[in-house]
Tab-separated table of C-alpha atoms in Angstrom:
chain	number	residue	atom	x	y	z
A	1	MET	CA	-10.815	58.497	-40.641
A	2	ALA	CA	-8.114	55.797	-40.629
A	3	ASP	CA	-6.028	57.813	-38.103
A	4	LYS	CA	-9.035	58.154	-35.775
A	5	GLY	CA	-9.619	54.379	-35.978
A	6	VAL	CA	-5.978	53.638	-35.149
A	7	HIS	CA	-5.971	56.086	-32.210
A	8	GLY	CA	-9.258	54.646	-30.932
A	9	THR	CA	-7.896	51.106	-31.084
A	10	TRP	CA	-4.714	52.216	-29.320
A	11	ARG	CA	-6.691	53.896	-26.518
A	12	LEU	CA	-8.734	50.729	-26.096
A	13	LEU	CA	-5.574	48.620	-25.835
A	14	VAL	CA	-4.140	50.998	-23.232
A	15	VAL	CA	-7.342	50.773	-21.172
A	16	LEU	CA	-7.332	46.959	-21.423
A	17	ALA	CA	-3.665	46.785	-20.436
A	18	ALA	CA	-4.310	48.976	-17.398
A	19	LEU	CA	-7.287	46.800	-16.445
A	20	MET	CA	-5.228	43.610	-16.737
A	21	ALA	CA	-2.431	45.130	-14.656
A	22	SER	CA	-4.968	46.095	-12.000
A	23	ILE	CA	-6.409	42.558	-11.920
A	24	ALA	CA	-2.909	41.062	-11.680
A	25	ALA	CA	-2.041	43.407	-8.819
A	26	MET	CA	-5.234	42.443	-6.999
A	27	ALA	CA	-4.458	38.751	-7.475
A	28	THR	CA	-0.914	39.250	-6.184
A	29	THR	CA	-2.227	41.115	-3.160
A	30	ALA	CA	-4.774	38.380	-2.474
A	31	THR	CA	-2.089	35.697	-2.762
A	32	ALA	CA	0.214	37.621	-0.453
A	33	GLU	CA	-2.577	38.061	2.072
A	34	ALA	CA	-3.404	34.347	1.906
A	35	SER	CA	0.288	33.485	2.330
A	36	SER	CA	0.632	35.842	5.276
A	37	ASN	CA	-2.444	34.333	6.920
A	38	ARG	CA	-1.270	30.731	6.735
A	39	THR	CA	0.805	29.210	9.523
A	40	VAL	CA	3.295	26.355	9.781
A	41	VAL	CA	1.545	23.377	11.375
A	42	GLU	CA	4.403	20.858	11.039
A	43	GLU	CA	8.076	21.139	10.217
A	44	VAL	CA	11.007	18.784	9.764
A	45	THR	CA	13.948	21.103	10.293
A	46	GLY	CA	15.678	21.905	7.028
A	47	TRP	CA	13.638	19.489	4.918
A	48	LEU	CA	9.885	20.005	5.042
A	49	ARG	CA	7.162	22.448	6.098
A	50	ILE	CA	3.416	21.876	6.120
A	51	TYR	CA	1.139	24.926	6.272
A	52	SER	CA	-2.350	25.410	7.642
A	53	ASP	CA	-3.764	25.684	4.103
A	54	GLY	CA	-2.417	22.204	3.285
A	55	THR	CA	0.550	23.430	1.249
A	56	VAL	CA	3.692	21.297	1.501
A	57	GLU	CA	7.054	23.002	1.038
A	58	ARG	CA	10.154	20.866	0.537
A	59	LEU	CA	13.430	22.495	1.546
A	60	THR	CA	17.168	21.955	1.321
A	61	PRO	CA	19.186	22.301	4.534
A	62	PRO	CA	22.233	24.602	4.403
A	63	GLY	CA	25.169	22.598	3.091
A	64	ALA	CA	23.043	19.950	1.398
A	65	GLU	CA	22.642	21.831	-1.903
A	66	PRO	CA	25.245	19.743	-3.802
A	67	PHE	CA	23.403	16.557	-2.832
A	68	THR	CA	19.897	17.760	-3.760
A	69	ALA	CA	20.950	19.275	-7.105
A	70	ASP	CA	19.039	17.728	-10.015
A	71	VAL	CA	21.112	15.846	-12.588
A	72	PRO	CA	19.406	15.937	-16.015
A	73	PRO	CA	19.323	12.752	-18.111
A	74	TYR	CA	21.913	12.365	-20.864
A	75	ASP	CA	22.307	10.235	-24.011
A	76	GLU	CA	26.081	10.589	-24.417
A	77	PRO	CA	27.886	8.117	-22.142
A	78	ARG	CA	29.637	9.428	-19.044
A	79	GLY	CA	31.769	6.870	-17.292
A	80	GLY	CA	30.298	4.232	-19.569
A	81	VAL	CA	26.672	4.952	-18.570
A	82	THR	CA	23.751	6.870	-20.077
A	83	VAL	CA	20.771	8.155	-18.078
A	84	HIS	CA	17.164	8.284	-19.300
A	85	ASP	CA	13.895	9.451	-17.723
A	86	ILE	CA	10.943	7.346	-18.867
A	87	ALA	CA	7.183	7.602	-18.385
A	88	THR	CA	6.192	3.963	-18.139
A	89	GLY	CA	2.481	4.160	-18.820
A	90	ARG	CA	1.966	2.307	-15.532
A	91	GLY	CA	1.337	5.510	-13.614
A	92	VAL	CA	4.945	5.793	-12.477
A	93	ASP	CA	8.049	7.378	-13.996
A	94	VAL	CA	11.504	5.832	-13.767
A	95	ARG	CA	15.108	6.869	-14.269
A	96	LEU	CA	17.089	4.285	-16.237
A	97	TYR	CA	20.853	3.959	-15.766
A	98	LEU	CA	22.075	2.099	-18.843
A	99	PRO	CA	25.686	0.850	-19.033
A	100	GLU	CA	27.496	0.558	-22.331
A	101	GLY	CA	28.095	-2.865	-23.819
A	102	PRO	CA	26.983	-5.127	-26.664
A	103	ALA	CA	23.563	-4.119	-27.994
A	104	ALA	CA	22.455	-7.753	-27.700
A	105	PRO	CA	24.174	-10.704	-26.009
A	106	SER	CA	25.536	-13.488	-28.189
A	107	SER	CA	23.654	-16.063	-26.089
A	108	PRO	CA	20.903	-16.069	-23.426
A	109	SER	CA	23.494	-16.987	-20.776
A	110	ARG	CA	25.178	-13.634	-21.352
A	111	ARG	CA	22.102	-11.625	-20.457
A	112	ARG	CA	22.578	-9.516	-17.343
A	113	PRO	CA	20.480	-8.875	-14.222
A	114	VAL	CA	18.349	-5.777	-13.643
A	115	LEU	CA	18.162	-3.678	-10.474
A	116	VAL	CA	15.033	-1.783	-9.433
A	117	HIS	CA	15.956	1.047	-7.053
A	118	PHE	CA	13.843	2.797	-4.412
A	119	HIS	CA	15.231	6.077	-3.078
A	120	GLY	CA	15.124	7.137	0.558
A	121	GLY	CA	13.822	10.284	2.226
A	122	GLY	CA	11.507	8.883	4.885
A	123	PHE	CA	8.773	8.479	2.229
A	124	CYS	CA	8.499	12.308	2.179
A	125	VAL	CA	11.477	13.884	0.379
A	126	SER	CA	14.085	13.300	-2.370
A	127	ARG	CA	14.056	12.207	-6.011
A	128	PRO	CA	16.080	9.737	-8.101
A	129	SER	CA	17.466	12.692	-10.085
A	130	TRP	CA	19.291	14.106	-7.042
A	131	ALA	CA	23.078	14.092	-7.284
A	132	LEU	CA	22.999	12.175	-3.985
A	133	TYR	CA	21.766	9.098	-5.862
A	134	HIS	CA	23.155	9.773	-9.329
A	135	ASN	CA	26.769	9.912	-8.155
A	136	PHE	CA	26.442	6.431	-6.631
A	137	TYR	CA	24.014	4.579	-8.889
A	138	ALA	CA	25.342	5.735	-12.269
A	139	PRO	CA	28.818	4.268	-11.637
A	140	LEU	CA	27.250	1.301	-9.808
A	141	ALA	CA	25.468	0.295	-13.032
A	142	ALA	CA	28.868	-0.108	-14.679
A	143	LYS	CA	30.601	-1.728	-11.690
A	144	LEU	CA	27.957	-4.430	-11.249
A	145	HIS	CA	27.793	-5.338	-14.951
A	146	VAL	CA	24.000	-5.211	-14.937
A	147	ALA	CA	21.720	-4.591	-17.896
A	148	GLY	CA	20.439	-1.463	-16.152
A	149	ILE	CA	19.243	0.120	-12.947
A	150	VAL	CA	15.628	1.288	-12.918
A	151	SER	CA	15.165	3.982	-10.253
A	152	VAL	CA	11.542	4.730	-9.412
A	153	TYR	CA	10.157	8.254	-8.975
A	154	LEU	CA	8.162	7.511	-5.844
A	155	PRO	CA	5.013	9.417	-4.807
A	156	LEU	CA	5.840	11.449	-1.704
A	157	ALA	CA	4.020	11.803	1.601
A	158	PRO	CA	2.235	13.477	3.241
A	159	GLU	CA	0.343	14.070	-0.014
A	160	HIS	CA	0.718	10.359	-0.824
A	161	ARG	CA	1.138	8.262	2.295
A	162	LEU	CA	1.928	4.566	2.256
A	163	PRO	CA	0.930	2.326	0.586
A	164	ALA	CA	1.314	4.722	-2.398
A	165	ALA	CA	5.070	4.112	-2.669
A	166	ILE	CA	4.521	0.342	-2.436
A	167	ASP	CA	2.032	0.564	-5.301
A	168	ALA	CA	4.552	2.557	-7.338
A	169	GLY	CA	7.272	-0.009	-6.735
A	170	HIS	CA	4.975	-2.820	-7.806
A	171	ALA	CA	3.946	-0.811	-10.882
A	172	ALA	CA	7.627	-0.573	-11.862
A	173	LEU	CA	7.860	-4.375	-11.731
A	174	LEU	CA	4.764	-4.647	-13.917
A	175	TRP	CA	6.398	-2.266	-16.399
A	176	LEU	CA	9.478	-4.496	-16.498
A	177	ARG	CA	7.149	-7.403	-17.248
A	178	ASP	CA	5.643	-5.367	-20.097
A	179	VAL	CA	9.113	-4.606	-21.464
A	180	ALA	CA	10.160	-8.246	-21.212
A	181	CYS	CA	7.037	-9.287	-23.150
A	182	GLY	CA	7.441	-6.563	-25.776
A	183	ASN	CA	4.410	-4.640	-24.567
A	184	ASN	CA	4.321	-0.988	-23.504
A	185	ILE	CA	7.997	-0.711	-24.475
A	186	TYR	CA	7.824	3.032	-24.900
A	187	GLY	CA	5.403	3.673	-22.065
A	188	ALA	CA	3.604	6.997	-22.168
A	189	SER	CA	6.633	8.723	-23.674
A	190	ALA	CA	8.765	7.927	-26.714
A	191	LYS	CA	11.697	10.063	-25.554
A	192	SER	CA	14.004	7.081	-24.961
A	193	PRO	CA	12.723	4.167	-27.102
A	194	ALA	CA	16.246	3.044	-27.989
A	195	ALA	CA	17.207	2.867	-24.309
A	196	VAL	CA	14.205	0.694	-23.447
A	197	ARG	CA	14.829	-1.549	-26.482
A	198	ARG	CA	18.416	-1.944	-25.337
A	199	LEU	CA	17.302	-2.890	-21.828
A	200	ARG	CA	14.962	-5.518	-23.260
A	201	ALA	CA	17.691	-6.922	-25.504
A	202	THR	CA	20.305	-7.300	-22.763
A	203	ALA	CA	18.331	-8.032	-19.576
A	204	ASP	CA	17.801	-11.347	-17.851
A	205	PHE	CA	14.318	-10.726	-16.478
A	206	SER	CA	14.515	-13.856	-14.343
A	207	ARG	CA	17.190	-12.072	-12.286
A	208	VAL	CA	15.587	-8.841	-11.106
A	209	PHE	CA	16.874	-7.424	-7.813
A	210	VAL	CA	15.218	-4.705	-5.746
A	211	ILE	CA	17.543	-2.323	-3.905
A	212	GLY	CA	16.808	0.669	-1.698
A	213	ASP	CA	18.403	3.236	0.593
A	214	SER	CA	17.023	4.151	4.035
A	215	SER	CA	13.200	4.149	3.748
A	216	GLY	CA	13.768	2.724	0.269
A	217	GLY	CA	15.163	-0.311	2.077
A	218	ASN	CA	11.798	-0.711	3.798
A	219	LEU	CA	10.245	-0.626	0.337
A	220	VAL	CA	12.522	-3.463	-0.766
A	221	HIS	CA	10.861	-5.565	1.935
A	222	LEU	CA	7.353	-4.251	1.291
A	223	VAL	CA	7.437	-4.481	-2.518
A	224	ALA	CA	8.990	-7.958	-2.390
A	225	ALA	CA	6.193	-8.984	-0.019
A	226	ARG	CA	3.600	-7.508	-2.382
A	227	ALA	CA	5.107	-9.501	-5.253
A	228	GLY	CA	5.136	-12.621	-3.095
A	229	GLU	CA	1.426	-12.190	-2.430
A	230	ASP	CA	0.642	-11.948	-6.164
A	231	SER	CA	-1.065	-14.841	-7.887
A	232	PRO	CA	1.402	-17.171	-9.636
A	233	GLY	CA	2.489	-15.836	-12.987
A	234	VAL	CA	1.445	-12.208	-12.477
A	235	LEU	CA	4.980	-10.905	-13.011
A	236	HIS	CA	6.169	-13.640	-15.414
A	237	PRO	CA	8.748	-13.628	-16.940
A	238	VAL	CA	10.025	-11.207	-14.279
A	239	ARG	CA	11.328	-13.016	-11.210
A	240	LEU	CA	12.601	-11.372	-8.060
A	241	ALA	CA	15.977	-12.996	-7.505
A	242	GLY	CA	16.947	-10.960	-4.437
A	243	GLY	CA	16.656	-7.782	-2.430
A	244	VAL	CA	19.290	-5.394	-1.073
A	245	LEU	CA	18.344	-3.246	1.920
A	246	LEU	CA	20.881	-0.453	2.437
A	247	HIS	CA	20.520	1.097	5.900
A	248	PRO	CA	16.725	0.576	5.953
A	249	GLY	CA	14.491	2.804	8.057
A	250	PHE	CA	13.272	0.257	10.581
A	251	ALA	CA	12.320	1.773	13.936
A	252	ARG	CA	9.999	1.363	16.900
A	253	GLU	CA	8.118	3.764	19.112
A	254	LYS	CA	10.566	2.925	21.903
A	255	LYS	CA	14.014	4.274	21.058
A	256	SER	CA	16.756	1.713	20.495
A	257	ARG	CA	20.172	1.928	22.098
A	258	SER	CA	21.764	3.029	18.813
A	259	GLU	CA	19.221	5.869	18.499
A	260	LEU	CA	20.120	7.068	21.992
A	261	GLU	CA	23.903	6.687	21.721
A	262	ASN	CA	24.914	7.279	18.094
A	263	PRO	CA	25.347	10.843	16.809
A	264	PRO	CA	22.953	12.405	14.261
A	265	SER	CA	24.095	13.385	10.764
A	266	MET	CA	22.899	15.662	7.979
A	267	PHE	CA	21.005	12.725	6.478
A	268	LEU	CA	19.418	11.338	9.638
A	269	THR	CA	18.423	12.909	12.946
A	270	PRO	CA	16.029	11.730	15.686
A	271	GLU	CA	13.602	14.435	14.520
A	272	MET	CA	13.665	13.073	10.972
A	273	ILE	CA	13.021	9.531	12.174
A	274	ASP	CA	10.001	10.573	14.229
A	275	LYS	CA	8.423	13.202	11.997
A	276	LEU	CA	9.068	11.844	8.503
A	277	LEU	CA	7.806	8.398	9.426
A	278	ALA	CA	4.745	9.905	11.128
A	279	LEU	CA	3.960	11.753	7.894
A	280	GLY	CA	4.771	8.818	5.616
A	281	LEU	CA	2.939	5.984	7.328
A	282	PRO	CA	-0.782	5.395	6.735
A	283	GLN	CA	-3.081	7.572	8.812
A	284	GLY	CA	-3.289	6.167	12.323
A	285	ALA	CA	-0.239	3.911	11.977
A	286	THR	CA	2.789	4.255	14.240
A	287	LYS	CA	6.353	2.992	14.039
A	288	ASP	CA	5.030	-0.143	15.760
A	289	SER	CA	3.536	-1.376	12.499
A	290	ARG	CA	4.544	-3.790	9.749
A	291	TYR	CA	6.003	-0.913	7.728
A	292	THR	CA	8.801	-0.060	10.177
A	293	SER	CA	8.853	-2.421	13.164
A	294	PRO	CA	11.520	-5.126	12.644
A	295	GLU	CA	9.509	-7.818	14.386
A	296	LEU	CA	6.129	-6.916	12.876
A	297	ALA	CA	7.631	-6.612	9.386
A	298	ALA	CA	8.990	-10.156	9.694
A	299	LYS	CA	5.770	-11.505	11.210
A	300	ALA	CA	3.718	-10.064	8.341
A	301	VAL	CA	5.672	-12.084	5.746
A	302	ALA	CA	6.006	-15.333	7.697
A	303	ALA	CA	3.764	-17.136	5.194
A	304	VAL	CA	4.782	-15.053	2.159
A	305	PRO	CA	7.472	-16.216	-0.297
A	306	MET	CA	10.388	-13.772	-0.101
A	307	PRO	CA	13.587	-13.668	-2.164
A	308	PRO	CA	17.026	-13.906	-0.518
A	309	LEU	CA	17.938	-10.585	1.121
A	310	LEU	CA	21.168	-8.706	1.732
A	311	LEU	CA	20.933	-6.304	4.683
A	312	MET	CA	23.627	-3.636	4.991
A	313	ALA	CA	23.960	-1.598	8.198
A	314	ALA	CA	26.516	0.902	9.540
A	315	GLU	CA	28.058	0.909	12.998
A	316	LYS	CA	27.268	4.559	13.769
A	317	ASP	CA	23.826	4.632	12.129
A	318	LEU	CA	21.096	5.816	14.492
A	319	LEU	CA	18.983	2.898	13.246
A	320	ARG	CA	21.685	0.224	13.373
A	321	ASP	CA	20.033	-1.807	16.163
A	322	PRO	CA	16.545	-2.085	14.627
A	323	GLN	CA	18.176	-2.840	11.261
A	324	VAL	CA	20.126	-5.751	12.735
A	325	ASP	CA	17.024	-6.843	14.675
A	326	TYR	CA	15.098	-6.970	11.384
A	327	GLY	CA	17.644	-9.383	9.943
A	328	LYS	CA	17.396	-11.629	13.007
A	329	ALA	CA	13.585	-11.538	12.990
A	330	MET	CA	13.475	-12.469	9.307
A	331	VAL	CA	15.794	-15.421	9.862
A	332	ARG	CA	13.556	-16.607	12.716
A	333	ALA	CA	10.643	-16.351	10.257
A	334	GLY	CA	12.465	-18.756	7.957
A	335	LYS	CA	13.764	-16.216	5.432
A	336	THR	CA	17.241	-16.056	3.920
A	337	VAL	CA	19.003	-12.897	5.079
A	338	GLN	CA	22.684	-11.984	5.014
A	339	THR	CA	23.482	-9.140	7.402
A	340	VAL	CA	26.680	-7.104	7.017
A	341	VAL	CA	27.583	-4.195	9.306
A	342	SER	CA	30.113	-1.639	8.048
A	343	GLU	CA	32.435	-1.093	11.008
A	344	GLY	CA	34.002	2.111	12.295
A	345	ASN	CA	32.928	5.736	12.224
A	346	VAL	CA	30.481	5.465	9.323
A	347	SER	CA	26.817	6.412	9.644
A	348	HIS	CA	23.526	6.424	7.765
A	349	ILE	CA	23.894	6.166	3.949
A	350	PHE	CA	27.601	7.117	4.185
A	351	TYR	CA	28.186	5.657	0.708
A	352	LEU	CA	25.947	8.360	-0.848
A	353	ASN	CA	28.071	11.177	0.608
A	354	PHE	CA	30.294	11.586	-2.441
A	355	PHE	CA	32.417	14.251	-0.750
A	356	ALA	CA	33.275	11.904	2.135
A	357	VAL	CA	33.877	8.998	-0.257
A	358	LYS	CA	36.547	11.097	-1.987
A	359	SER	CA	38.120	12.783	1.047
A	360	ASP	CA	37.866	10.242	3.883
A	361	GLU	CA	39.830	7.007	3.616
A	362	LEU	CA	37.556	4.999	5.917
A	363	THR	CA	34.393	6.076	4.072
A	364	LYS	CA	36.037	5.264	0.748
A	365	LYS	CA	37.139	1.837	1.992
A	366	ARG	CA	33.757	0.961	3.465
A	367	THR	CA	31.977	2.109	0.275
A	368	THR	CA	34.252	-0.100	-1.832
A	369	GLU	CA	33.473	-3.018	0.499
A	370	LEU	CA	29.736	-2.294	0.283
A	371	VAL	CA	29.788	-2.335	-3.520
A	372	HIS	CA	31.833	-5.556	-3.500
A	373	THR	CA	29.347	-7.184	-1.117
A	374	ILE	CA	26.413	-6.214	-3.348
A	375	LYS	CA	28.244	-7.554	-6.403
A	376	LYS	CA	28.942	-10.904	-4.712
A	377	PHE	CA	25.334	-11.199	-3.561
A	378	ILE	CA	24.027	-10.623	-7.092
A	379	SER	CA	26.495	-13.085	-8.584
A	380	ARG	CA	25.285	-15.816	-6.183
A	381	HIS	CA	21.612	-15.406	-7.082
C-alpha cells in the first residue's frame, strides 16, 4: 500500500514537471516571437536602442568596456577613500566618496566643503558607479580635501525625460539638508550609517558645491537655478557656494563652428549630441531651449540668484563654442562665471579617460591643471 502511494506521488510529480516544462517552453517561444516581431525605432550608435514595443536597451560601444565597468562600493580605504551607495529616502540614491581624516573636526572652522556630482551621458546613459567616474572622483575627493563627494544616480531618459534629473538633483540637496539637521540620516537603507554620520560630523553644509560632467554640467546650472527659485530657507543650513561645469552639453539647433570643425571622439559625436538630447529633453523641446541653449539658459536665470560658477571647456571639444558662449551670456546676465579653456589636442571629458591620463603627457598635464583650477575655485568660495 505504501509503495503504491509513493509510486503514485512520483508519477504525479513527473506529470507536473512535464507540464511546467511545457509551459516554460511556450513562454520562451512567445517571448522569442515577440522579440523577433519588434523593430528598432531609434538608435544612438553603440550606446542606445529603442524598440517598437517601448523597450530601451543600453549598450557599450566596442572599446568602451573598461570605462562602463561597474565599480562596487567598498568600506576599506583605497587611496585614502571609501565608497558607499546610499538610498536617501528622498526618492534618489547616491554614491558617497568619503576621504579618510579625523572623525570630527576640532573646531567648526576645520569643517570641509561637500561636492554634489551629476554624471553625464546626455541625460540617457551612464551611472555614477562606472569606472569612468570612479577613477576620477574617488581620488578627487582626497585631492580636494572635501568632507565627501555625493554622486547622484540620475533617472535616465527616454523613460525619464527632463525635468526628472533636475528633480533628482534637487532631492539630493534636500537629503543633505536632512543630514545636516540630523534627520533621515540613514535614508531608506541602513547599509552605511557610519559613513553618513561621518559626513555629517565633518561637513561644512554652508559650502556645498555642485559639479557635473557634460550633460551633468547642464544640471549644475539647472539645479542651481531650481535652488535659487526656492523660498528662502528651504535648503537651510545647506548653502550652494558654487558650481563647476565640466564640458557642459550646451548646444543649439544650428551647428556651431566647433561642432563642424573639431573631430568626434568615443565620448562625443555629432550623432550623440543630436539624438541623446532629443531623447533627454522634455517632449516637444529642442536644443533651442533653456536646457541647452547658451543664451536661453542665461536668460532664464536673469532674475534668479545663482552661485559663482567655474566653467571648464576643452579646445578640441565639439561643444567648445556653445560652452564658451554660455559663460559670456551668463556674465552679460550679471552672473559670476570664470571660464577656463584647456588648450591643445584635448577633447570632451578628456580628464575621465584614465588610459589617456596615464599614457599621454598632454592629457595628464591638462587634467592636473583642471584639478588645480577646481581646487582654487573651491578655496575662494
